[in-house]
Amino acid sequence: MKKILIATDKPFALTAKNLISQVIENAGYEALYLEKYTSQEEFHVAVNSVDALIVRSDIVDASIFENAPNLKIVVRAGAGYDNIDLDCATKHHVCVMNTPGQNSNAVGELVFGLLIYSMRNYFNGAVGKELKDRTLGIHAFGNVGKCVARIAKGFGMKVYGYDALPGKDKEMACFGVEPLDSIEELYNLCEIVSLHLPATELTKQSINANLLNRMPHDAILINTARQEIIDEQDLLSVMRMRNDFVFLADTKPVIDEQLKKEFPSRYFATLKKMGAQTEEANANAGVAAATQIVSFFETGDEHFRVNL
Ligand code: 3PG
């Protein structure tokens, strides 16, 4: 009987777990759960006899592959797979997949939750600001970017987009988003910029002072993507120079304490990354992951493979 380990430092909702287990058990496999583990050693022990692994942002590095002799497939129940050592997986003949799009709506909704919370002064009763008619820049137009666009149009915002990948202009136009030719234009025009870039060698620390200083008065930068994409020293100096600049994050910056201390009214970060923390997103991503594993073993389907 194949064993599937669901290793999640941040556990899935119970409703999602029941659905995931159902998919696994219906295939005649066994579902094992490791949750809120406190060390990689616990993970090493849990992964030792399993054939497949489902993770969220959990670190899957060389030590995991070395301790999992039967492992054939790892599925990241989510979009970003920068937490998985892909080269090492390939070396160990392990297939790595993600579940693109399954938790995008949850992240998209959180963007507006954070924006309204901040623009209404953390609900302290002081006079705030509205989203309607404001300019929103969507930096990278993937699945989350599209959800953000859809919701922003409902708020009556003017929405612009920039994506370095070719062919995105047409997709933006379908969502009523005005595509811009350069990244500089996006930051020049938009009072609010929402980041939806993956963390890659190209994007790490790419959001720098050159871009942030371009933003119009009363700027808000919101990062629900990855911590690494922002040059934090640049962000700090921009926030020191501009008392109209707000930073909101669902991916806690390394300089969290410093930002909290220096800019209590212009900085907010969630306690734990919670963009994908809804029952619906957990169920969508978790069930997709389990289904992909079953198809991989039963039919050799590698559709969502991300490593070589
Ligand atoms: C993703 O890449 O899908 C999101 O960042 C969600 O991450 P999480 O599963 O750790 O909440």
PDB file of C-alpha atoms and ligand atoms in Angstrom:
ATOM      1  CA  MET A   1       0.000   0.000   0.000  1.00  0.00           C
ATOM      2  CA  LYS A   2       1.427   3.396  -1.001  1.00  0.00           C
ATOM      3  CA  LYS A   3       1.972   5.848   1.819  1.00  0.00           C
ATOM      4  CA  ILE A   4       1.354   9.568   1.305  1.00  0.00           C
ATOM      5  CA  LEU A   5       2.724  11.969   3.914  1.00  0.00           C
ATOM      6  CA  ILE A   6       1.050  15.354   4.310  1.00  0.00           C
ATOM      7  CA  ALA A   7       3.734  17.394   6.101  1.00  0.00           C
ATOM      8  CA  THR A   8       2.469  20.837   7.001  1.00  0.00           C
ATOM      9  CA  ASP A   9       3.980  23.140   9.567  1.00  0.00           C
ATOM     10  CA  LYS A  10       0.813  25.194   8.978  1.00  0.00           C
ATOM     11  CA  PRO A  11      -1.925  22.518   9.015  1.00  0.00           C
ATOM     12  CA  PHE A  12      -4.761  22.365   6.504  1.00  0.00           C
ATOM     13  CA  ALA A  13      -8.298  23.015   7.781  1.00  0.00           C
ATOM     14  CA  LEU A  14     -10.023  19.887   9.102  1.00  0.00           C
ATOM     15  CA  THR A  15     -12.586  19.995   6.278  1.00  0.00           C
ATOM     16  CA  ALA A  16      -9.746  19.994   3.743  1.00  0.00           C
ATOM     17  CA  LYS A  17      -7.940  17.148   5.515  1.00  0.00           C
ATOM     18  CA  ASN A  18     -11.056  14.980   5.355  1.00  0.00           C
ATOM     19  CA  LEU A  19     -11.313  15.568   1.603  1.00  0.00           C
ATOM     20  CA  ILE A  20      -7.583  14.912   1.051  1.00  0.00           C
ATOM     21  CA  SER A  21      -7.743  11.658   3.041  1.00  0.00           C
ATOM     22  CA  GLN A  22     -10.803  10.602   1.059  1.00  0.00           C
ATOM     23  CA  VAL A  23      -8.954  10.959  -2.288  1.00  0.00           C
ATOM     24  CA  ILE A  24      -5.956   9.038  -0.924  1.00  0.00           C
ATOM     25  CA  GLU A  25      -8.001   6.269   0.691  1.00  0.00           C
ATOM     26  CA  ASN A  26     -10.296   5.863  -2.333  1.00  0.00           C
ATOM     27  CA  ALA A  27      -7.164   5.045  -4.335  1.00  0.00           C
ATOM     28  CA  GLY A  28      -6.278   2.358  -1.781  1.00  0.00           C
ATOM     29  CA  TYR A  29      -3.359   4.365  -0.340  1.00  0.00           C
ATOM     30  CA  GLU A  30      -2.620   5.436   3.224  1.00  0.00           C
ATOM     31  CA  ALA A  31      -2.632   9.092   4.351  1.00  0.00           C
ATOM     32  CA  LEU A  32      -0.193  10.094   7.110  1.00  0.00           C
ATOM     33  CA  TYR A  33      -0.069  13.563   8.680  1.00  0.00           C
ATOM     34  CA  LEU A  34       2.832  15.445  10.240  1.00  0.00           C
ATOM     35  CA  GLU A  35       1.673  18.848  11.472  1.00  0.00           C
ATOM     36  CA  LYS A  36       3.186  21.767  13.402  1.00  0.00           C
ATOM     37  CA  TYR A  37       6.464  19.868  13.634  1.00  0.00           C
ATOM     38  CA  THR A  38       9.196  21.571  15.614  1.00  0.00           C
ATOM     39  CA  SER A  39      12.346  20.280  13.878  1.00  0.00           C
ATOM     40  CA  GLN A  40      13.515  18.972  10.485  1.00  0.00           C
ATOM     41  CA  GLU A  41      14.515  15.773  12.349  1.00  0.00           C
ATOM     42  CA  GLU A  42      10.822  15.023  12.987  1.00  0.00           C
ATOM     43  CA  PHE A  43      10.239  15.532   9.259  1.00  0.00           C
ATOM     44  CA  HIS A  44      13.154  13.144   8.444  1.00  0.00           C
ATOM     45  CA  VAL A  45      11.618  10.379  10.544  1.00  0.00           C
ATOM     46  CA  ALA A  46       8.123  10.904   9.108  1.00  0.00           C
ATOM     47  CA  VAL A  47       9.278  10.863   5.486  1.00  0.00           C
ATOM     48  CA  ASN A  48      11.379   7.709   5.869  1.00  0.00           C
ATOM     49  CA  SER A  49       8.928   5.115   4.557  1.00  0.00           C
ATOM     50  CA  VAL A  50       6.656   7.192   2.317  1.00  0.00           C
ATOM     51  CA  ASP A  51       6.146   7.045  -1.450  1.00  0.00           C
ATOM     52  CA  ALA A  52       4.745  10.552  -1.857  1.00  0.00           C
ATOM     53  CA  LEU A  53       4.790  13.845  -0.024  1.00  0.00           C
ATOM     54  CA  ILE A  54       2.422  16.825   0.073  1.00  0.00           C
ATOM     55  CA  VAL A  55       3.780  20.078   1.534  1.00  0.00           C
ATOM     56  CA  ARG A  56       2.932  23.771   1.756  1.00  0.00           C
ATOM     57  CA  SER A  57       5.791  26.230   2.424  1.00  0.00           C
ATOM     58  CA  ASP A  58       7.667  23.470   4.244  1.00  0.00           C
ATOM     59  CA  ILE A  59      11.363  23.219   3.391  1.00  0.00           C
ATOM     60  CA  VAL A  60      12.131  20.188   1.254  1.00  0.00           C
ATOM     61  CA  ASP A  61      15.916  20.195   0.996  1.00  0.00           C
ATOM     62  CA  ALA A  62      18.623  17.576   0.400  1.00  0.00           C
ATOM     63  CA  SER A  63      18.179  16.145   3.896  1.00  0.00           C
ATOM     64  CA  ILE A  64      14.564  15.244   3.146  1.00  0.00           C
ATOM     65  CA  PHE A  65      15.458  13.399  -0.067  1.00  0.00           C
ATOM     66  CA  GLU A  66      18.325  11.603   1.704  1.00  0.00           C
ATOM     67  CA  ASN A  67      15.932  10.341   4.374  1.00  0.00           C
ATOM     68  CA  ALA A  68      13.212   9.215   1.949  1.00  0.00           C
ATOM     69  CA  PRO A  69      14.481   6.233  -0.058  1.00  0.00           C
ATOM     70  CA  ASN A  70      11.014   5.333  -1.444  1.00  0.00           C
ATOM     71  CA  LEU A  71       9.956   8.870  -2.345  1.00  0.00           C
ATOM     72  CA  LYS A  72       8.772   9.236  -5.955  1.00  0.00           C
ATOM     73  CA  ILE A  73       6.798  12.473  -5.935  1.00  0.00           C
ATOM     74  CA  VAL A  74       6.508  15.728  -3.948  1.00  0.00           C
ATOM     75  CA  VAL A  75       3.544  18.008  -4.542  1.00  0.00           C
ATOM     76  CA  ARG A  76       3.597  21.574  -3.286  1.00  0.00           C
ATOM     77  CA  ALA A  77      -0.069  22.234  -2.443  1.00  0.00           C
ATOM     78  CA  GLY A  78       0.153  25.793  -3.682  1.00  0.00           C
ATOM     79  CA  ALA A  79       1.774  27.899  -6.362  1.00  0.00           C
ATOM     80  CA  GLY A  80       5.331  28.842  -5.328  1.00  0.00           C
ATOM     81  CA  TYR A  81       7.813  25.954  -5.108  1.00  0.00           C
ATOM     82  CA  ASP A  82      10.914  27.931  -4.066  1.00  0.00           C
ATOM     83  CA  ASN A  83      10.888  25.895  -0.825  1.00  0.00           C
ATOM     84  CA  ILE A  84      11.804  22.713  -2.706  1.00  0.00           C
ATOM     85  CA  ASP A  85      15.316  21.875  -3.927  1.00  0.00           C
ATOM     86  CA  LEU A  86      14.415  20.947  -7.510  1.00  0.00           C
ATOM     87  CA  ASP A  87      17.922  19.891  -8.594  1.00  0.00           C
ATOM     88  CA  CYS A  88      18.196  17.589  -5.627  1.00  0.00           C
ATOM     89  CA  ALA A  89      14.758  16.122  -6.393  1.00  0.00           C
ATOM     90  CA  THR A  90      15.864  15.416  -9.976  1.00  0.00           C
ATOM     91  CA  LYS A  91      19.082  13.821  -8.720  1.00  0.00           C
ATOM     92  CA  HIS A  92      16.998  11.497  -6.531  1.00  0.00           C
ATOM     93  CA  HIS A  93      14.599  10.764  -9.458  1.00  0.00           C
ATOM     94  CA  VAL A  94      11.722  12.447  -7.626  1.00  0.00           C
ATOM     95  CA  CYS A  95       9.019  14.288  -9.564  1.00  0.00           C
ATOM     96  CA  VAL A  96       8.025  17.698  -8.143  1.00  0.00           C
ATOM     97  CA  MET A  97       4.668  19.323  -8.925  1.00  0.00           C
ATOM     98  CA  ASN A  98       2.689  22.330  -7.777  1.00  0.00           C
ATOM     99  CA  THR A  99      -1.053  23.041  -7.902  1.00  0.00           C
ATOM    100  CA  PRO A 100      -1.216  26.371  -9.746  1.00  0.00           C
ATOM    101  CA  GLY A 101      -4.318  28.531  -9.310  1.00  0.00           C
ATOM    102  CA  GLN A 102      -5.878  26.494  -6.506  1.00  0.00           C
ATOM    103  CA  ASN A 103      -5.365  29.045  -3.746  1.00  0.00           C
ATOM    104  CA  SER A 104      -5.230  32.250  -5.827  1.00  0.00           C
ATOM    105  CA  ASN A 105      -8.633  33.609  -4.913  1.00  0.00           C
ATOM    106  CA  ALA A 106      -7.825  33.409  -1.196  1.00  0.00           C
ATOM    107  CA  VAL A 107      -4.628  35.421  -1.720  1.00  0.00           C
ATOM    108  CA  GLY A 108      -6.445  37.909  -3.953  1.00  0.00           C
ATOM    109  CA  GLU A 109      -9.113  38.508  -1.311  1.00  0.00           C
ATOM    110  CA  LEU A 110      -6.481  39.010   1.399  1.00  0.00           C
ATOM    111  CA  VAL A 111      -4.895  41.805  -0.657  1.00  0.00           C
ATOM    112  CA  PHE A 112      -8.077  43.827  -0.283  1.00  0.00           C
ATOM    113  CA  GLY A 113      -8.533  42.847   3.350  1.00  0.00           C
ATOM    114  CA  LEU A 114      -5.095  44.263   4.121  1.00  0.00           C
ATOM    115  CA  LEU A 115      -5.664  47.354   1.986  1.00  0.00           C
ATOM    116  CA  ILE A 116      -8.955  48.289   3.621  1.00  0.00           C
ATOM    117  CA  TYR A 117      -7.607  47.530   7.104  1.00  0.00           C
ATOM    118  CA  SER A 118      -4.715  49.919   6.491  1.00  0.00           C
ATOM    119  CA  MET A 119      -6.624  52.582   4.555  1.00  0.00           C
ATOM    120  CA  ARG A 120      -9.256  52.729   7.346  1.00  0.00           C
ATOM    121  CA  ASN A 121      -6.526  53.197   9.958  1.00  0.00           C
ATOM    122  CA  TYR A 122      -6.781  49.684  11.419  1.00  0.00           C
ATOM    123  CA  PHE A 123     -10.430  50.421  12.234  1.00  0.00           C
ATOM    124  CA  ASN A 124      -9.505  52.877  14.998  1.00  0.00           C
ATOM    125  CA  GLY A 125     -12.278  55.320  14.090  1.00  0.00           C
ATOM    126  CA  ALA A 126     -10.058  57.933  12.394  1.00  0.00           C
ATOM    127  CA  VAL A 127     -10.951  59.255   8.932  1.00  0.00           C
ATOM    128  CA  GLY A 128      -9.590  56.942   6.241  1.00  0.00           C
ATOM    129  CA  LYS A 129      -9.439  56.592   2.460  1.00  0.00           C
ATOM    130  CA  GLU A 130     -11.341  54.657  -0.220  1.00  0.00           C
ATOM    131  CA  LEU A 131     -10.184  52.321  -2.964  1.00  0.00           C
ATOM    132  CA  LYS A 132     -12.572  53.661  -5.614  1.00  0.00           C
ATOM    133  CA  ASP A 133     -10.830  55.644  -8.391  1.00  0.00           C
ATOM    134  CA  ARG A 134      -7.363  54.891  -7.014  1.00  0.00           C
ATOM    135  CA  THR A 135      -4.699  53.549  -9.329  1.00  0.00           C
ATOM    136  CA  LEU A 136      -3.674  49.952  -8.674  1.00  0.00           C
ATOM    137  CA  GLY A 137      -0.624  48.357 -10.262  1.00  0.00           C
ATOM    138  CA  ILE A 138      -0.511  44.583 -10.507  1.00  0.00           C
ATOM    139  CA  HIS A 139       3.116  43.525 -10.737  1.00  0.00           C
ATOM    140  CA  ALA A 140       3.081  40.109 -12.478  1.00  0.00           C
ATOM    141  CA  PHE A 141      -0.138  38.853 -13.975  1.00  0.00           C
ATOM    142  CA  GLY A 142      -0.407  35.196 -12.993  1.00  0.00           C
ATOM    143  CA  ASN A 143      -3.314  33.464 -11.280  1.00  0.00           C
ATOM    144  CA  VAL A 144      -3.265  35.698  -8.199  1.00  0.00           C
ATOM    145  CA  GLY A 145      -2.779  38.845 -10.285  1.00  0.00           C
ATOM    146  CA  LYS A 146      -5.925  37.951 -12.223  1.00  0.00           C
ATOM    147  CA  CYS A 147      -7.980  37.500  -9.043  1.00  0.00           C
ATOM    148  CA  VAL A 148      -6.709  40.845  -7.773  1.00  0.00           C
ATOM    149  CA  ALA A 149      -7.722  42.469 -11.078  1.00  0.00           C
ATOM    150  CA  ARG A 150     -11.231  40.992 -10.937  1.00  0.00           C
ATOM    151  CA  ILE A 151     -11.820  42.200  -7.389  1.00  0.00           C
ATOM    152  CA  ALA A 152     -10.235  45.629  -8.005  1.00  0.00           C
ATOM    153  CA  LYS A 153     -12.623  46.291 -10.892  1.00  0.00           C
ATOM    154  CA  GLY A 154     -15.511  45.665  -8.472  1.00  0.00           C
ATOM    155  CA  PHE A 155     -14.115  48.371  -6.194  1.00  0.00           C
ATOM    156  CA  GLY A 156     -14.035  50.807  -9.141  1.00  0.00           C
ATOM    157  CA  MET A 157     -10.247  51.087  -9.198  1.00  0.00           C
ATOM    158  CA  LYS A 158      -8.152  52.036 -12.230  1.00  0.00           C
ATOM    159  CA  VAL A 159      -6.089  48.932 -12.788  1.00  0.00           C
ATOM    160  CA  TYR A 160      -2.725  48.713 -14.568  1.00  0.00           C
ATOM    161  CA  GLY A 161      -0.527  45.687 -15.044  1.00  0.00           C
ATOM    162  CA  TYR A 162       3.048  44.797 -15.843  1.00  0.00           C
ATOM    163  CA  ASP A 163       4.477  41.355 -16.524  1.00  0.00           C
ATOM    164  CA  ALA A 164       7.867  40.629 -18.069  1.00  0.00           C
ATOM    165  CA  LEU A 165       6.510  37.445 -19.691  1.00  0.00           C
ATOM    166  CA  PRO A 166       5.391  37.795 -23.308  1.00  0.00           C
ATOM    167  CA  GLY A 167       1.720  37.385 -24.202  1.00  0.00           C
ATOM    168  CA  LYS A 168       0.360  38.801 -20.957  1.00  0.00           C
ATOM    169  CA  ASP A 169      -1.051  41.963 -22.553  1.00  0.00           C
ATOM    170  CA  LYS A 170      -3.989  40.111 -24.084  1.00  0.00           C
ATOM    171  CA  GLU A 171      -4.779  38.403 -20.771  1.00  0.00           C
ATOM    172  CA  MET A 172      -4.724  41.784 -19.010  1.00  0.00           C
ATOM    173  CA  ALA A 173      -7.037  43.301 -21.590  1.00  0.00           C
ATOM    174  CA  CYS A 174      -9.553  40.475 -20.969  1.00  0.00           C
ATOM    175  CA  PHE A 175      -9.663  41.543 -17.307  1.00  0.00           C
ATOM    176  CA  GLY A 176     -10.051  45.249 -18.123  1.00  0.00           C
ATOM    177  CA  VAL A 177      -6.475  45.894 -17.005  1.00  0.00           C
ATOM    178  CA  GLU A 178      -4.326  48.379 -18.910  1.00  0.00           C
ATOM    179  CA  PRO A 179      -1.023  46.690 -19.780  1.00  0.00           C
ATOM    180  CA  LEU A 180       2.092  48.847 -19.405  1.00  0.00           C
ATOM    181  CA  ASP A 181       5.261  48.464 -21.436  1.00  0.00           C
ATOM    182  CA  SER A 182       7.729  49.057 -18.655  1.00  0.00           C
ATOM    183  CA  ILE A 183       8.007  48.308 -14.974  1.00  0.00           C
ATOM    184  CA  GLU A 184       8.981  51.953 -14.350  1.00  0.00           C
ATOM    185  CA  GLU A 185       5.671  53.128 -15.824  1.00  0.00           C
ATOM    186  CA  LEU A 186       3.761  50.874 -13.416  1.00  0.00           C
ATOM    187  CA  TYR A 187       5.445  52.432 -10.386  1.00  0.00           C
ATOM    188  CA  ASN A 188       5.187  55.974 -11.850  1.00  0.00           C
ATOM    189  CA  LEU A 189       1.436  55.647 -12.279  1.00  0.00           C
ATOM    190  CA  CYS A 190       0.166  53.554  -9.407  1.00  0.00           C
ATOM    191  CA  GLU A 191      -0.652  54.724  -5.894  1.00  0.00           C
ATOM    192  CA  ILE A 192      -0.992  51.093  -4.836  1.00  0.00           C
ATOM    193  CA  VAL A 193       1.279  48.330  -6.153  1.00  0.00           C
ATOM    194  CA  SER A 194       0.466  44.698  -5.414  1.00  0.00           C
ATOM    195  CA  LEU A 195       3.331  42.216  -5.890  1.00  0.00           C
ATOM    196  CA  HIS A 196       2.673  38.775  -7.383  1.00  0.00           C
ATOM    197  CA  LEU A 197       6.134  37.672  -8.467  1.00  0.00           C
ATOM    198  CA  PRO A 198       7.669  34.279  -7.677  1.00  0.00           C
ATOM    199  CA  ALA A 199      11.039  34.250  -5.881  1.00  0.00           C
ATOM    200  CA  THR A 200      13.633  33.420  -8.552  1.00  0.00           C
ATOM    201  CA  GLU A 201      17.241  34.438  -9.172  1.00  0.00           C
ATOM    202  CA  LEU A 202      15.880  37.188 -11.429  1.00  0.00           C
ATOM    203  CA  THR A 203      13.237  38.573  -9.063  1.00  0.00           C
ATOM    204  CA  LYS A 204      15.024  38.381  -5.684  1.00  0.00           C
ATOM    205  CA  GLN A 205      15.545  41.918  -4.274  1.00  0.00           C
ATOM    206  CA  SER A 206      14.242  43.359  -7.548  1.00  0.00           C
ATOM    207  CA  ILE A 207      11.748  45.698  -5.845  1.00  0.00           C
ATOM    208  CA  ASN A 208      14.184  48.442  -5.017  1.00  0.00           C
ATOM    209  CA  ALA A 209      14.394  52.185  -4.277  1.00  0.00           C
ATOM    210  CA  ASN A 210      14.521  53.016  -7.977  1.00  0.00           C
ATOM    211  CA  LEU A 211      10.991  51.619  -8.335  1.00  0.00           C
ATOM    212  CA  LEU A 212       9.524  52.561  -4.948  1.00  0.00           C
ATOM    213  CA  ASN A 213      10.589  56.201  -5.145  1.00  0.00           C
ATOM    214  CA  ARG A 214       8.617  56.558  -8.382  1.00  0.00           C
ATOM    215  CA  MET A 215       5.277  55.856  -6.715  1.00  0.00           C
ATOM    216  CA  PRO A 216       2.873  58.808  -6.427  1.00  0.00           C
ATOM    217  CA  HIS A 217       1.952  60.523  -3.147  1.00  0.00           C
ATOM    218  CA  ASP A 218       0.202  58.289  -0.565  1.00  0.00           C
ATOM    219  CA  ALA A 219       1.850  55.166  -1.923  1.00  0.00           C
ATOM    220  CA  ILE A 220       1.040  51.672  -0.689  1.00  0.00           C
ATOM    221  CA  LEU A 221       3.209  48.662  -1.495  1.00  0.00           C
ATOM    222  CA  ILE A 222       1.588  45.326  -0.714  1.00  0.00           C
ATOM    223  CA  ASN A 223       3.476  42.035  -0.760  1.00  0.00           C
ATOM    224  CA  THR A 224       1.496  38.805  -0.574  1.00  0.00           C
ATOM    225  CA  ALA A 225       4.047  36.993  -2.766  1.00  0.00           C
ATOM    226  CA  ARG A 226       7.522  36.270  -1.353  1.00  0.00           C
ATOM    227  CA  GLN A 227       9.691  38.114   1.200  1.00  0.00           C
ATOM    228  CA  GLU A 228      12.858  37.774  -0.908  1.00  0.00           C
ATOM    229  CA  ILE A 229      11.631  39.864  -3.846  1.00  0.00           C
ATOM    230  CA  ILE A 230      11.975  43.173  -1.962  1.00  0.00           C
ATOM    231  CA  ASP A 231      15.296  44.877  -1.292  1.00  0.00           C
ATOM    232  CA  GLU A 232      14.542  45.531   2.367  1.00  0.00           C
ATOM    233  CA  GLN A 233      17.323  48.038   2.967  1.00  0.00           C
ATOM    234  CA  ASP A 234      15.962  50.082   0.055  1.00  0.00           C
ATOM    235  CA  LEU A 235      12.430  49.763   1.423  1.00  0.00           C
ATOM    236  CA  LEU A 236      13.629  50.974   4.815  1.00  0.00           C
ATOM    237  CA  SER A 237      15.336  54.029   3.356  1.00  0.00           C
ATOM    238  CA  VAL A 238      12.296  54.881   1.199  1.00  0.00           C
ATOM    239  CA  MET A 239      10.023  54.641   4.248  1.00  0.00           C
ATOM    240  CA  ARG A 240      12.414  56.870   6.190  1.00  0.00           C
ATOM    241  CA  MET A 241      12.480  59.464   3.402  1.00  0.00           C
ATOM    242  CA  ARG A 242       8.756  59.399   2.599  1.00  0.00           C
ATOM    243  CA  ASN A 243       6.245  59.770   5.408  1.00  0.00           C
ATOM    244  CA  ASP A 244       3.433  59.061   2.923  1.00  0.00           C
ATOM    245  CA  PHE A 245       4.683  55.536   2.139  1.00  0.00           C
ATOM    246  CA  VAL A 246       2.852  52.478   3.533  1.00  0.00           C
ATOM    247  CA  PHE A 247       4.040  48.866   3.397  1.00  0.00           C
ATOM    248  CA  LEU A 248       1.721  45.886   3.943  1.00  0.00           C
ATOM    249  CA  ALA A 249       2.937  42.300   3.950  1.00  0.00           C
ATOM    250  CA  ASP A 250       1.698  38.743   4.191  1.00  0.00           C
ATOM    251  CA  THR A 251       5.295  37.564   4.000  1.00  0.00           C
ATOM    252  CA  LYS A 252       7.043  38.970   7.032  1.00  0.00           C
ATOM    253  CA  PRO A 253      10.192  40.938   6.144  1.00  0.00           C
ATOM    254  CA  VAL A 254      13.466  40.175   7.909  1.00  0.00           C
ATOM    255  CA  ILE A 255      13.352  43.778   9.198  1.00  0.00           C
ATOM    256  CA  ASP A 256       9.858  43.288  10.688  1.00  0.00           C
ATOM    257  CA  GLU A 257      10.799  44.462  14.200  1.00  0.00           C
ATOM    258  CA  GLN A 258      12.520  47.572  12.883  1.00  0.00           C
ATOM    259  CA  LEU A 259       9.603  48.516  10.644  1.00  0.00           C
ATOM    260  CA  LYS A 260       7.122  47.954  13.497  1.00  0.00           C
ATOM    261  CA  LYS A 261       9.145  50.198  15.770  1.00  0.00           C
ATOM    262  CA  GLU A 262       9.819  52.998  13.294  1.00  0.00           C
ATOM    263  CA  PHE A 263       6.537  53.060  11.370  1.00  0.00           C
ATOM    264  CA  PRO A 264       3.729  51.691  13.554  1.00  0.00           C
ATOM    265  CA  SER A 265       1.027  53.430  11.497  1.00  0.00           C
ATOM    266  CA  ARG A 266       2.591  52.814   8.068  1.00  0.00           C
ATOM    267  CA  TYR A 267       3.539  49.153   8.325  1.00  0.00           C
ATOM    268  CA  PHE A 268       1.500  46.035   8.925  1.00  0.00           C
ATOM    269  CA  ALA A 269       2.390  42.353   8.498  1.00  0.00           C
ATOM    270  CA  THR A 270       0.271  39.294   9.220  1.00  0.00           C
ATOM    271  CA  LEU A 271       1.494  37.171  12.145  1.00  0.00           C
ATOM    272  CA  LYS A 272       1.907  34.112   9.916  1.00  0.00           C
ATOM    273  CA  LYS A 273       1.627  33.901   6.130  1.00  0.00           C
ATOM    274  CA  MET A 274      -2.114  33.539   5.686  1.00  0.00           C
ATOM    275  CA  GLY A 275      -2.936  34.346   2.058  1.00  0.00           C
ATOM    276  CA  ALA A 276      -3.892  30.745   1.382  1.00  0.00           C
ATOM    277  CA  GLN A 277      -5.377  30.147   4.837  1.00  0.00           C
ATOM    278  CA  THR A 278      -9.024  29.613   3.946  1.00  0.00           C
ATOM    279  CA  GLU A 279     -11.003  26.397   4.088  1.00  0.00           C
ATOM    280  CA  GLU A 280     -11.658  26.711   0.376  1.00  0.00           C
ATOM    281  CA  ALA A 281      -8.019  27.256  -0.643  1.00  0.00           C
ATOM    282  CA  ASN A 282      -6.856  24.437   1.649  1.00  0.00           C
ATOM    283  CA  ALA A 283      -9.407  22.077   0.119  1.00  0.00           C
ATOM    284  CA  ASN A 284      -8.685  23.141  -3.473  1.00  0.00           C
ATOM    285  CA  ALA A 285      -4.899  22.893  -3.189  1.00  0.00           C
ATOM    286  CA  GLY A 286      -4.872  19.814  -0.940  1.00  0.00           C
ATOM    287  CA  VAL A 287      -7.329  17.808  -3.032  1.00  0.00           C
ATOM    288  CA  ALA A 288      -5.528  18.813  -6.248  1.00  0.00           C
ATOM    289  CA  ALA A 289      -2.230  17.635  -4.719  1.00  0.00           C
ATOM    290  CA  ALA A 290      -3.682  14.287  -3.641  1.00  0.00           C
ATOM    291  CA  THR A 291      -5.410  13.795  -7.018  1.00  0.00           C
ATOM    292  CA  GLN A 292      -2.191  14.581  -8.910  1.00  0.00           C
ATOM    293  CA  ILE A 293      -0.328  11.984  -6.813  1.00  0.00           C
ATOM    294  CA  VAL A 294      -2.929   9.309  -7.522  1.00  0.00           C
ATOM    295  CA  SER A 295      -2.825  10.054 -11.293  1.00  0.00           C
ATOM    296  CA  PHE A 296       0.983  10.003 -11.215  1.00  0.00           C
ATOM    297  CA  PHE A 297       1.073   6.541  -9.682  1.00  0.00           C
ATOM    298  CA  GLU A 298      -1.892   5.113 -11.582  1.00  0.00           C
ATOM    299  CA  THR A 299      -1.313   6.554 -15.082  1.00  0.00           C
ATOM    300  CA  GLY A 300       2.140   8.193 -15.057  1.00  0.00           C
ATOM    301  CA  ASP A 301       0.556  11.645 -15.450  1.00  0.00           C
ATOM    302  CA  GLU A 302       3.219  14.355 -14.893  1.00  0.00           C
ATOM    303  CA  HIS A 303       1.174  17.323 -16.100  1.00  0.00           C
ATOM    304  CA  PHE A 304       2.121  19.745 -13.321  1.00  0.00           C
ATOM    305  CA  ARG A 305       5.779  18.670 -13.088  1.00  0.00           C
ATOM    306  CA  VAL A 306       8.119  21.616 -12.376  1.00  0.00           C
ATOM    307  CA  ASN A 307      11.546  19.918 -12.221  1.00  0.00           C
ATOM    308  CA  LEU A 308      13.534  18.339 -15.047  1.00  0.00           C
TER     309      LEU A 308
HETATM  310  C1  3PG B   1       1.628  29.655  -2.488  1.00  0.00           C
HETATM  311  O1  3PG B   1       2.760  29.764  -3.009  1.00  0.00           O
HETATM  312  O2  3PG B   1       0.770  28.895  -2.949  1.00  0.00           O
HETATM  313  C2  3PG B   1       1.261  30.524  -1.321  1.00  0.00           C
HETATM  314  O3  3PG B   1       2.330  31.314  -0.955  1.00  0.00           O
HETATM  315  C3  3PG B   1       0.676  29.762  -0.149  1.00  0.00           C
HETATM  316  O4  3PG B   1       1.624  29.282   0.762  1.00  0.00           O
HETATM  317  P1  3PG B   1       1.179  28.395   2.034  1.00  0.00           P
HETATM  318  O5  3PG B   1       0.612  27.112   1.544  1.00  0.00           O
HETATM  319  O6  3PG B   1       2.427  28.199   2.841  1.00  0.00           O
HETATM  320  O7  3PG B   1       0.152  29.172   2.810  1.00  0.00           O
END
